[in-house]
Coordinates of C-alpha atoms in Angstrom, one line a residue:
M1 CA -25.1 -44.4 2.5
L2 CA -22.6 -41.5 2.8
W3 CA -22.1 -39.7 -0.6
I4 CA -18.4 -38.7 -0.9
S5 CA -16.5 -38.4 -4.1
L6 CA -12.7 -38.5 -4.2
D7 CA -10.5 -37.0 -6.9
R8 CA -7.1 -38.8 -7.0
T9 CA -5.8 -36.2 -9.5
L10 CA -5.7 -33.5 -6.8
N11 CA -2.7 -32.8 -4.6
T12 CA -5.1 -32.8 -1.6
P13 CA -4.5 -36.1 0.4
L14 CA -7.5 -38.5 0.3
K15 CA -7.9 -38.4 4.1
R16 CA -8.2 -34.6 3.8
Q17 CA -10.9 -34.9 1.1
V18 CA -12.9 -37.3 3.3
Y19 CA -12.6 -35.0 6.3
E20 CA -13.6 -31.8 4.4
Q21 CA -16.6 -33.3 2.8
I22 CA -18.0 -34.9 6.0
R23 CA -17.3 -31.6 7.8
K24 CA -19.2 -29.6 5.2
L25 CA -22.2 -32.0 5.3
I26 CA -22.4 -31.6 9.0
L27 CA -22.1 -27.8 8.9
Q28 CA -24.8 -27.6 6.2
G29 CA -27.1 -29.8 8.2
E30 CA -27.3 -32.5 5.6
L31 CA -25.8 -34.9 8.3
K32 CA -28.0 -34.1 11.3
A33 CA -27.1 -34.5 15.0
G34 CA -27.3 -38.1 16.1
K35 CA -26.9 -39.4 12.6
R36 CA -24.8 -42.6 12.6
L37 CA -21.9 -42.7 10.2
P38 CA -20.8 -45.8 8.3
A39 CA -18.1 -47.9 10.1
T40 CA -14.6 -47.2 9.0
R41 CA -14.3 -50.6 7.2
Q42 CA -17.6 -50.1 5.3
L43 CA -16.7 -46.5 4.2
A44 CA -13.2 -47.6 3.2
S45 CA -14.6 -50.4 1.0
Q46 CA -17.3 -48.1 -0.5
L47 CA -14.6 -45.5 -1.5
G48 CA -11.9 -48.0 -2.5
V49 CA -9.3 -46.6 0.0
S50 CA -7.3 -47.9 2.9
R51 CA -9.2 -48.1 6.2
N52 CA -6.4 -45.9 7.7
V53 CA -7.6 -43.1 5.4
I54 CA -11.1 -43.2 7.0
I55 CA -9.7 -43.7 10.5
E56 CA -7.5 -40.6 10.3
A57 CA -10.4 -38.5 8.8
Y58 CA -12.7 -39.6 11.6
D59 CA -10.1 -38.9 14.2
Q60 CA -9.7 -35.3 13.0
L61 CA -13.5 -34.8 13.1
F62 CA -13.6 -36.3 16.6
A63 CA -10.8 -34.0 17.7
E64 CA -12.7 -30.9 16.4
G65 CA -16.0 -32.0 18.0
F66 CA -17.9 -32.9 14.9
L67 CA -18.3 -36.6 15.8
D68 CA -19.3 -38.4 19.0
G69 CA -19.4 -42.0 20.1
Q70 CA -17.4 -44.7 21.8
Q71 CA -15.5 -47.7 20.5
G72 CA -17.9 -50.5 19.7
S73 CA -21.1 -48.3 19.9
G74 CA -20.7 -46.6 16.5
T75 CA -19.8 -43.1 15.3
F76 CA -22.5 -40.3 15.4
V77 CA -22.8 -36.7 14.4
A78 CA -22.3 -34.6 17.5
Q79 CA -24.9 -32.2 18.9
G80 CA -24.4 -28.4 18.2
A81 CA -22.2 -28.8 15.0
F82 CA -24.8 -27.4 12.6
L83 CA -24.0 -23.8 11.4
A84 CA -25.6 -23.5 7.9
H85 CA -25.2 -19.8 7.5
S86 CA -21.4 -20.1 7.7
V87 CA -21.3 -22.2 4.6
K88 CA -23.7 -19.8 2.8
E89 CA -21.4 -16.9 3.7
E90 CA -18.3 -18.9 2.5
N91 CA -20.0 -19.7 -0.8
Q92 CA -21.1 -16.0 -1.2
L93 CA -17.5 -14.8 -0.5
L94 CA -16.1 -17.2 -3.1
F95 CA -18.7 -16.0 -5.6
D96 CA -17.9 -12.3 -4.8
L97 CA -14.2 -12.9 -5.2
Q98 CA -14.8 -14.7 -8.5
K99 CA -17.0 -11.9 -9.7
E100 CA -14.4 -9.3 -8.6
E101 CA -11.6 -11.1 -10.5
E102 CA -13.7 -11.2 -13.7
E103 CA -14.6 -7.5 -13.4
E104 CA -10.9 -6.6 -12.9
K105 CA -9.9 -8.3 -16.1
D106 CA -8.8 -5.9 -18.9
V107 CA -9.2 -2.9 -16.6
I108 CA -6.5 -0.3 -17.0
D109 CA -5.9 1.3 -13.6
F110 CA -4.1 4.7 -13.4
R111 CA -3.6 4.2 -9.6
S112 CA -0.7 6.3 -8.3
G113 CA 2.1 5.3 -6.1
I114 CA 2.7 1.8 -7.6
P115 CA 6.1 1.1 -9.2
A116 CA 6.6 -1.1 -12.3
L117 CA 6.0 -4.4 -10.5
D118 CA 7.2 -6.5 -13.5
L119 CA 10.6 -4.8 -13.4
F120 CA 11.3 -5.6 -9.8
P121 CA 15.0 -6.7 -9.7
R122 CA 14.1 -10.4 -8.9
K123 CA 17.4 -11.8 -9.9
D124 CA 19.5 -9.6 -7.7
W125 CA 17.1 -9.7 -4.8
G126 CA 16.8 -13.5 -5.0
R127 CA 20.6 -13.9 -5.1
L128 CA 21.1 -11.6 -2.1
T129 CA 18.2 -13.3 -0.2
K130 CA 19.9 -16.7 -0.7
A131 CA 23.2 -15.3 0.5
V132 CA 21.7 -13.7 3.6
C133 CA 19.9 -16.9 4.5
M134 CA 23.1 -18.9 4.3
E135 CA 25.4 -16.4 5.9
A136 CA 23.4 -14.4 8.4
P137 CA 24.0 -15.0 12.1
T138 CA 21.5 -17.1 14.0
S139 CA 20.1 -14.0 15.8
V140 CA 18.4 -13.0 12.5
F141 CA 16.0 -15.8 12.9
G142 CA 14.9 -14.8 16.4
Y143 CA 13.1 -11.8 17.9
D144 CA 15.0 -8.6 17.0
H145 CA 15.3 -5.0 18.1
P146 CA 12.2 -2.8 17.4
E147 CA 14.3 -0.1 15.8
G148 CA 15.6 -2.5 13.1
R149 CA 18.9 -4.2 12.2
F150 CA 21.9 -1.9 12.8
E151 CA 23.4 -3.1 9.5
L152 CA 20.5 -1.6 7.5
R153 CA 20.3 1.5 9.6
Q154 CA 24.0 2.2 9.2
V155 CA 23.9 1.7 5.4
L156 CA 20.8 3.8 5.1
A157 CA 22.4 6.6 7.1
G158 CA 25.2 6.9 4.5
Y159 CA 22.9 6.6 1.5
L160 CA 20.4 9.2 2.7
R161 CA 23.1 11.7 3.7
R162 CA 24.5 11.4 0.2
T163 CA 21.3 11.3 -1.8
R164 CA 18.8 13.3 0.2
G165 CA 20.9 15.6 2.4
V166 CA 19.4 14.1 5.6
V167 CA 21.4 14.7 8.8
F168 CA 21.2 12.1 11.6
H169 CA 22.9 9.3 13.5
P170 CA 21.8 5.7 12.7
N171 CA 20.4 5.5 16.3
Q172 CA 17.8 8.1 15.3
L173 CA 16.4 5.8 12.6
V174 CA 13.6 3.3 13.2
I175 CA 12.8 0.8 10.5
T176 CA 9.1 0.4 9.9
S177 CA 6.7 -1.8 8.0
G178 CA 6.2 0.8 5.3
A179 CA 5.4 4.6 5.5
T180 CA 1.9 3.9 6.9
Q181 CA 3.3 2.4 10.0
A182 CA 5.7 5.3 10.4
L183 CA 2.8 7.7 10.2
S184 CA 0.9 5.7 12.8
L185 CA 3.9 5.7 15.1
I186 CA 4.1 9.5 14.9
A187 CA 0.4 9.9 15.5
Q188 CA 0.7 7.8 18.7
L189 CA 3.8 9.6 19.8
L190 CA 2.5 13.2 19.3
L191 CA -1.3 13.3 19.1
S192 CA -4.0 13.2 21.7
P193 CA -7.7 14.1 21.3
Q194 CA -8.3 17.7 20.3
D195 CA -4.6 18.3 19.4
E196 CA -4.2 20.2 16.2
V197 CA -2.3 19.3 13.0
I198 CA -1.5 21.8 10.3
I199 CA -1.7 19.9 7.1
E200 CA -1.6 20.4 3.3
D201 CA -4.9 20.5 1.5
P202 CA -5.3 18.3 -0.6
I203 CA -3.3 15.5 1.0
T204 CA -3.7 11.7 0.9
H205 CA -7.0 10.7 2.4
E206 CA -5.4 7.8 4.3
I207 CA -3.0 10.2 6.1
Q208 CA -6.0 12.3 7.2
T209 CA -7.6 9.2 8.6
I210 CA -4.5 8.1 10.5
F211 CA -4.2 11.5 12.3
T212 CA -8.0 12.0 13.0
S213 CA -8.3 8.4 14.4
T214 CA -6.4 9.7 17.5
G215 CA -9.1 12.4 18.0
A216 CA -6.8 15.1 16.6
V217 CA -8.2 18.0 14.6
L218 CA -6.9 18.9 11.1
H219 CA -6.2 22.5 10.2
P220 CA -5.9 22.5 6.4
I221 CA -3.7 25.0 4.5
P222 CA -4.2 25.3 0.7
V223 CA -1.5 24.2 -1.7
D224 CA -0.6 26.1 -4.9
E225 CA 2.0 25.6 -7.6
Q226 CA 4.7 26.1 -5.0
G227 CA 3.4 23.8 -2.4
L228 CA 2.0 24.6 1.1
R229 CA 1.1 28.3 1.3
T230 CA 3.1 29.1 4.4
E231 CA 1.9 32.7 4.5
L232 CA -1.6 31.3 5.4
I233 CA -0.5 29.5 8.6
P234 CA -2.0 31.5 11.5
P235 CA 1.0 32.7 13.6
N236 CA -0.8 32.1 16.9
K237 CA -1.4 28.4 16.2
K238 CA 0.2 25.8 18.5
P239 CA -0.1 22.5 16.6
S240 CA 1.5 19.3 17.6
F241 CA 3.2 19.2 14.2
V242 CA 2.9 20.5 10.6
F243 CA 2.6 17.7 7.9
V244 CA 4.1 18.4 4.5
T245 CA 5.3 16.6 1.3
P246 CA 7.8 19.3 0.3
S247 CA 9.8 17.5 -2.4
H248 CA 6.7 16.3 -4.4
Q249 CA 3.4 17.4 -2.9
F250 CA 0.7 14.7 -3.0
P251 CA -1.4 14.8 -5.0
L252 CA -0.8 18.1 -6.9
G253 CA 3.0 17.5 -7.4
S254 CA 4.4 21.0 -6.5
I255 CA 7.8 21.5 -4.9
L256 CA 8.2 23.7 -1.9
P257 CA 10.9 26.4 -2.6
I258 CA 13.6 27.3 -0.1
Q259 CA 11.8 30.5 1.0
R260 CA 8.7 28.6 2.1
R261 CA 10.8 25.9 3.7
I262 CA 12.6 28.6 5.8
Q263 CA 9.2 30.2 6.7
L264 CA 7.9 26.8 7.8
I265 CA 11.0 26.1 10.0
Q266 CA 10.7 29.6 11.6
F267 CA 7.0 28.9 12.4
A268 CA 7.9 25.5 13.9
R269 CA 10.6 27.1 16.1
A270 CA 8.2 29.9 17.3
A271 CA 5.3 27.4 17.9
N272 CA 7.7 24.8 19.5
C273 CA 6.3 22.1 17.3
Y274 CA 7.6 19.5 14.9
I275 CA 7.4 19.3 11.1
V276 CA 6.7 15.9 9.6
E277 CA 8.2 15.5 6.2
D278 CA 6.9 12.7 4.0
D279 CA 9.4 12.0 1.2
Y280 CA 7.5 9.3 -0.5
D281 CA 8.8 9.2 -4.1
S282 CA 11.2 12.1 -4.8
E283 CA 14.0 9.8 -6.1
F284 CA 12.3 9.9 -9.5
R285 CA 12.8 13.5 -10.6
Y286 CA 13.0 14.0 -14.4
D287 CA 14.2 17.6 -14.7
G288 CA 17.5 17.7 -12.7
E289 CA 18.6 16.1 -9.5
P290 CA 16.2 15.0 -6.7
I291 CA 15.2 17.9 -4.3
R292 CA 17.2 18.0 -1.0
S293 CA 15.3 17.2 2.1
L294 CA 13.7 19.7 4.4
Q295 CA 15.1 17.8 7.4
G296 CA 18.6 18.7 6.5
L297 CA 17.8 22.4 7.3
D298 CA 16.8 21.7 10.9
P299 CA 17.2 18.1 12.1
D300 CA 15.9 18.9 15.6
K301 CA 12.6 20.1 14.3
V302 CA 11.9 17.8 11.4
I303 CA 10.7 14.2 11.5
Y304 CA 11.5 12.5 8.2
I305 CA 9.6 9.6 6.6
G306 CA 10.8 7.4 3.7
T307 CA 9.6 4.2 2.1
F308 CA 10.8 1.6 -0.4
S309 CA 7.3 0.8 -1.6
K310 CA 7.6 3.3 -4.5
I311 CA 11.3 2.5 -5.3
L312 CA 11.1 -1.3 -5.2
S313 CA 7.8 -2.9 -4.2
P314 CA 4.9 -2.4 -1.7
A315 CA 5.1 -6.1 -0.9
L316 CA 8.4 -5.7 0.9
R317 CA 6.7 -3.5 3.6
L318 CA 9.9 -1.6 4.3
G319 CA 10.1 2.0 5.3
Y320 CA 11.7 4.2 8.0
V321 CA 11.3 7.2 10.2
I322 CA 14.1 9.5 11.3
L323 CA 13.4 11.4 14.5
P324 CA 15.0 14.0 16.7
S325 CA 17.0 12.3 19.5
S326 CA 14.4 13.4 22.1
L327 CA 11.8 11.2 20.4
T328 CA 13.8 8.1 19.5
E329 CA 13.4 6.0 22.6
K330 CA 9.7 6.7 22.8
C331 CA 9.3 5.7 19.2
K332 CA 11.1 2.4 19.7
H333 CA 8.8 1.6 22.6
V334 CA 5.7 2.3 20.5
K335 CA 7.1 0.3 17.6
W336 CA 7.6 -2.7 19.9
F337 CA 3.9 -2.6 20.9
H338 CA 2.9 -2.4 17.2
D339 CA 4.6 -5.6 15.9
L340 CA 7.8 -6.2 17.9
H341 CA 10.0 -5.6 14.9
T342 CA 10.0 -5.4 11.1
P343 CA 11.0 -8.8 9.5
S344 CA 14.8 -9.1 9.9
L345 CA 15.6 -11.1 6.7
N346 CA 14.2 -8.5 4.4
Q347 CA 16.1 -5.8 6.3
M348 CA 19.3 -7.7 5.8
V349 CA 18.7 -8.2 2.1
L350 CA 17.8 -4.5 1.6
G351 CA 21.0 -3.5 3.5
R352 CA 23.1 -5.6 1.1
F353 CA 21.1 -4.3 -1.9
I354 CA 22.0 -0.7 -1.0
E355 CA 25.6 -1.6 0.0
T356 CA 26.4 -3.3 -3.3
G357 CA 25.1 -0.3 -5.3
S358 CA 22.1 -2.3 -6.7
L359 CA 19.6 0.2 -5.3
E360 CA 21.0 3.2 -7.1
H361 CA 21.5 1.2 -10.3
H362 CA 17.8 0.2 -10.1
I363 CA 16.7 3.8 -9.5
N364 CA 18.7 5.1 -12.4
K365 CA 17.2 2.4 -14.6
M366 CA 13.7 3.0 -13.5
R367 CA 14.1 6.8 -13.8
K368 CA 14.6 6.3 -17.6
V369 CA 11.6 3.9 -17.8
Y370 CA 9.3 6.3 -15.9
K371 CA 10.4 9.3 -17.8
K372 CA 9.5 7.6 -21.0
R373 CA 6.1 6.5 -19.7
R374 CA 5.4 10.0 -18.3
Q375 CA 6.2 11.6 -21.7
L376 CA 3.9 9.1 -23.5
L377 CA 1.1 9.8 -21.0
R378 CA 1.5 13.6 -21.6
N379 CA 1.5 13.0 -25.4
C380 CA -1.6 10.9 -25.2
L381 CA -3.5 13.4 -23.1
M382 CA -2.6 16.2 -25.5
N383 CA -3.5 14.2 -28.6
E384 CA -6.9 13.1 -27.2
F385 CA -7.9 16.3 -25.4
G386 CA -5.7 19.2 -26.7
Q387 CA -6.4 22.6 -25.2
W388 CA -9.1 21.1 -22.9
V389 CA -6.5 19.5 -20.6
K390 CA -3.8 21.1 -18.5
I391 CA -1.0 18.9 -17.2
T392 CA 0.8 19.7 -13.9
G393 CA 2.8 18.1 -11.1
D394 CA 4.8 15.8 -13.4
S395 CA 8.4 16.8 -12.8
T396 CA 8.8 14.1 -10.1
G397 CA 7.3 10.8 -9.0
L398 CA 5.0 8.3 -10.6
H399 CA 1.9 10.4 -11.3
L400 CA 0.7 13.6 -12.9
I401 CA -2.4 15.8 -12.6
A402 CA -4.8 16.3 -15.5
E403 CA -7.0 19.3 -15.2
F404 CA -10.0 19.4 -17.5
A405 CA -11.9 22.5 -18.7
N406 CA -15.6 22.4 -17.8
V407 CA -15.5 18.9 -16.2
E408 CA -16.5 17.9 -12.7
F409 CA -15.3 14.4 -11.8
T410 CA -18.3 13.5 -9.6
P411 CA -18.9 10.0 -8.3
R412 CA -21.4 9.5 -11.1
L413 CA -18.9 10.5 -13.8
I414 CA -16.2 8.3 -12.3
E415 CA -18.6 5.4 -12.3
Q416 CA -19.3 6.0 -16.0
I417 CA -15.6 6.1 -16.7
N418 CA -15.2 2.8 -14.8
Q419 CA -17.7 1.2 -17.1
H420 CA -15.2 1.8 -19.9
K421 CA -12.8 -0.4 -18.0
V422 CA -10.5 2.4 -17.0
K423 CA -9.8 3.7 -13.5
V424 CA -8.9 7.3 -12.7
Y425 CA -8.8 9.0 -9.3
P426 CA -10.2 12.5 -8.5
V427 CA -8.1 14.9 -6.6
E428 CA -11.3 15.7 -4.7
L429 CA -11.1 12.4 -2.9
H430 CA -8.1 13.8 -1.0
T431 CA -9.3 17.3 -0.2
I432 CA -10.3 18.5 3.2
E433 CA -12.1 21.7 2.1
K434 CA -14.3 20.4 -0.7
K435 CA -15.3 21.6 -4.2
K436 CA -12.0 23.3 -5.0
H437 CA -10.4 20.6 -7.3
L438 CA -13.4 19.0 -8.9
N439 CA -11.9 19.2 -12.4
K440 CA -8.7 17.4 -11.6
I441 CA -7.7 13.7 -11.7
I442 CA -4.6 11.8 -10.6
L443 CA -3.1 9.6 -13.3
G444 CA -0.4 7.2 -12.1
Y445 CA 1.7 5.6 -14.7
G446 CA 4.5 3.7 -12.9
N447 CA 2.9 0.2 -13.2
L448 CA 1.4 0.7 -16.7
K449 CA 3.1 -0.5 -19.9
E450 CA 3.1 1.8 -22.9
D451 CA 0.3 0.1 -24.8
E452 CA -1.8 0.3 -21.6
I453 CA -1.2 4.0 -21.3
I454 CA -2.3 4.6 -24.9
E455 CA -5.4 2.4 -24.6
G456 CA -6.3 3.8 -21.2
I457 CA -6.3 7.4 -22.3
Y458 CA -8.3 6.4 -25.4
R459 CA -10.9 4.8 -23.1
L460 CA -11.0 7.9 -21.0
Q461 CA -11.7 10.0 -24.1
C462 CA -14.5 7.6 -25.1
A463 CA -16.0 7.8 -21.6
L464 CA -15.9 11.6 -21.5
K465 CA -17.2 11.9 -25.0
G466 CA -20.1 9.7 -24.2
C467 CA -21.1 11.8 -21.1
A468 CA -23.2 14.9 -21.0
I469 CA -20.4 17.3 -20.3
N470 CA -19.2 20.4 -22.1
V471 CA -15.9 19.1 -23.5
K472 CA -14.8 19.2 -27.1
I473 CA -12.8 16.1 -27.7
Q474 CA -9.9 16.3 -30.2
R475 CA -10.0 13.5 -32.8

């Protein structure tokens, strides 16, 4: 007898339940090769279902090679269908996922770069999505141009000129699937093995990986409270490009002043190289207007990268890169090889979202929300740690830096902090030259509610208080 149980309360069709259970029994080896299966009428009667349910389940198993046999001679388990370890791995994966979900419950995560996901403008975005689907030309549903929809590129050109001081023609803009893809395109365009990149230190570890994956060599330049220390760039260097985050250095948060911007451009001109400007979250500045772009000072030398992951949502996978005219066609070609094009419907919706003023309305709204969360985080840090913490890099963006006296955020200490169900991120993870920022952590606050910020810093205090470190906690 074949032991199969059916659950009629599930949405899964009965034929699918029969198919999946027999398939699993064969893969596990419980139904061995050559084993004869019950006739369709017999199994249908046993399970109390229509014979067609069993016929269709058997037909699928025949089609996939699990069963063998001819009409009138019976149905048998086919040779070579036993693969027990695959089921074991599948069960282990499910167990691991379940365990991970349980561990993540009630964890307060100060990860940087994530906006307030619960405040995504669903209503406006949904309304525009419906309108685009109903009104868009048929071409939107086919393969599109690798550089992106002209409607979006044109609207973005006007918006970026007005808000960021970026100077370009819409044909110089390529829509990407987020900033990560933009960085990958630049790496493929400009880097070969042993090419050199002058880069800020510290800088996002993922960006380091993208550039070094081409075989390029990183030449780190330290960052201080005014950003990249341009005076330390060796004048004889001939890099492929200089990578900077001038409007809000990641992770330290400094802003590159005009004097260093000019020095950087003068270096790029003399070395005949490009500058890559990553403008990842400068829309959210809390002390004055957003800082103007470096690109606007010399559009022929600066490649400008932007993203909507920090403004709206990482799930949209929408970013862009603005290139000098000499690189545009090459970039389109590389983009085509990456993924043909970024999804057209999302591009059309974003274009409408900007055109109607909804984007600027959302940014203004979120600037107030983030400013409040930033101030609360500052207050909590000062209340819990007092003179033992120094706060920097918080004038812009969605994170700040907390620098602790007499603390080294080693992997062991971070693990002890994690045990208090709070996650913080050492600056040291993003350094190239190590052991210069051991006492600093990155605290993102964009996606944390006020009560989570308060509780998270309290848990951090408890974690540090319970560790063997020389810190006097203020209580």
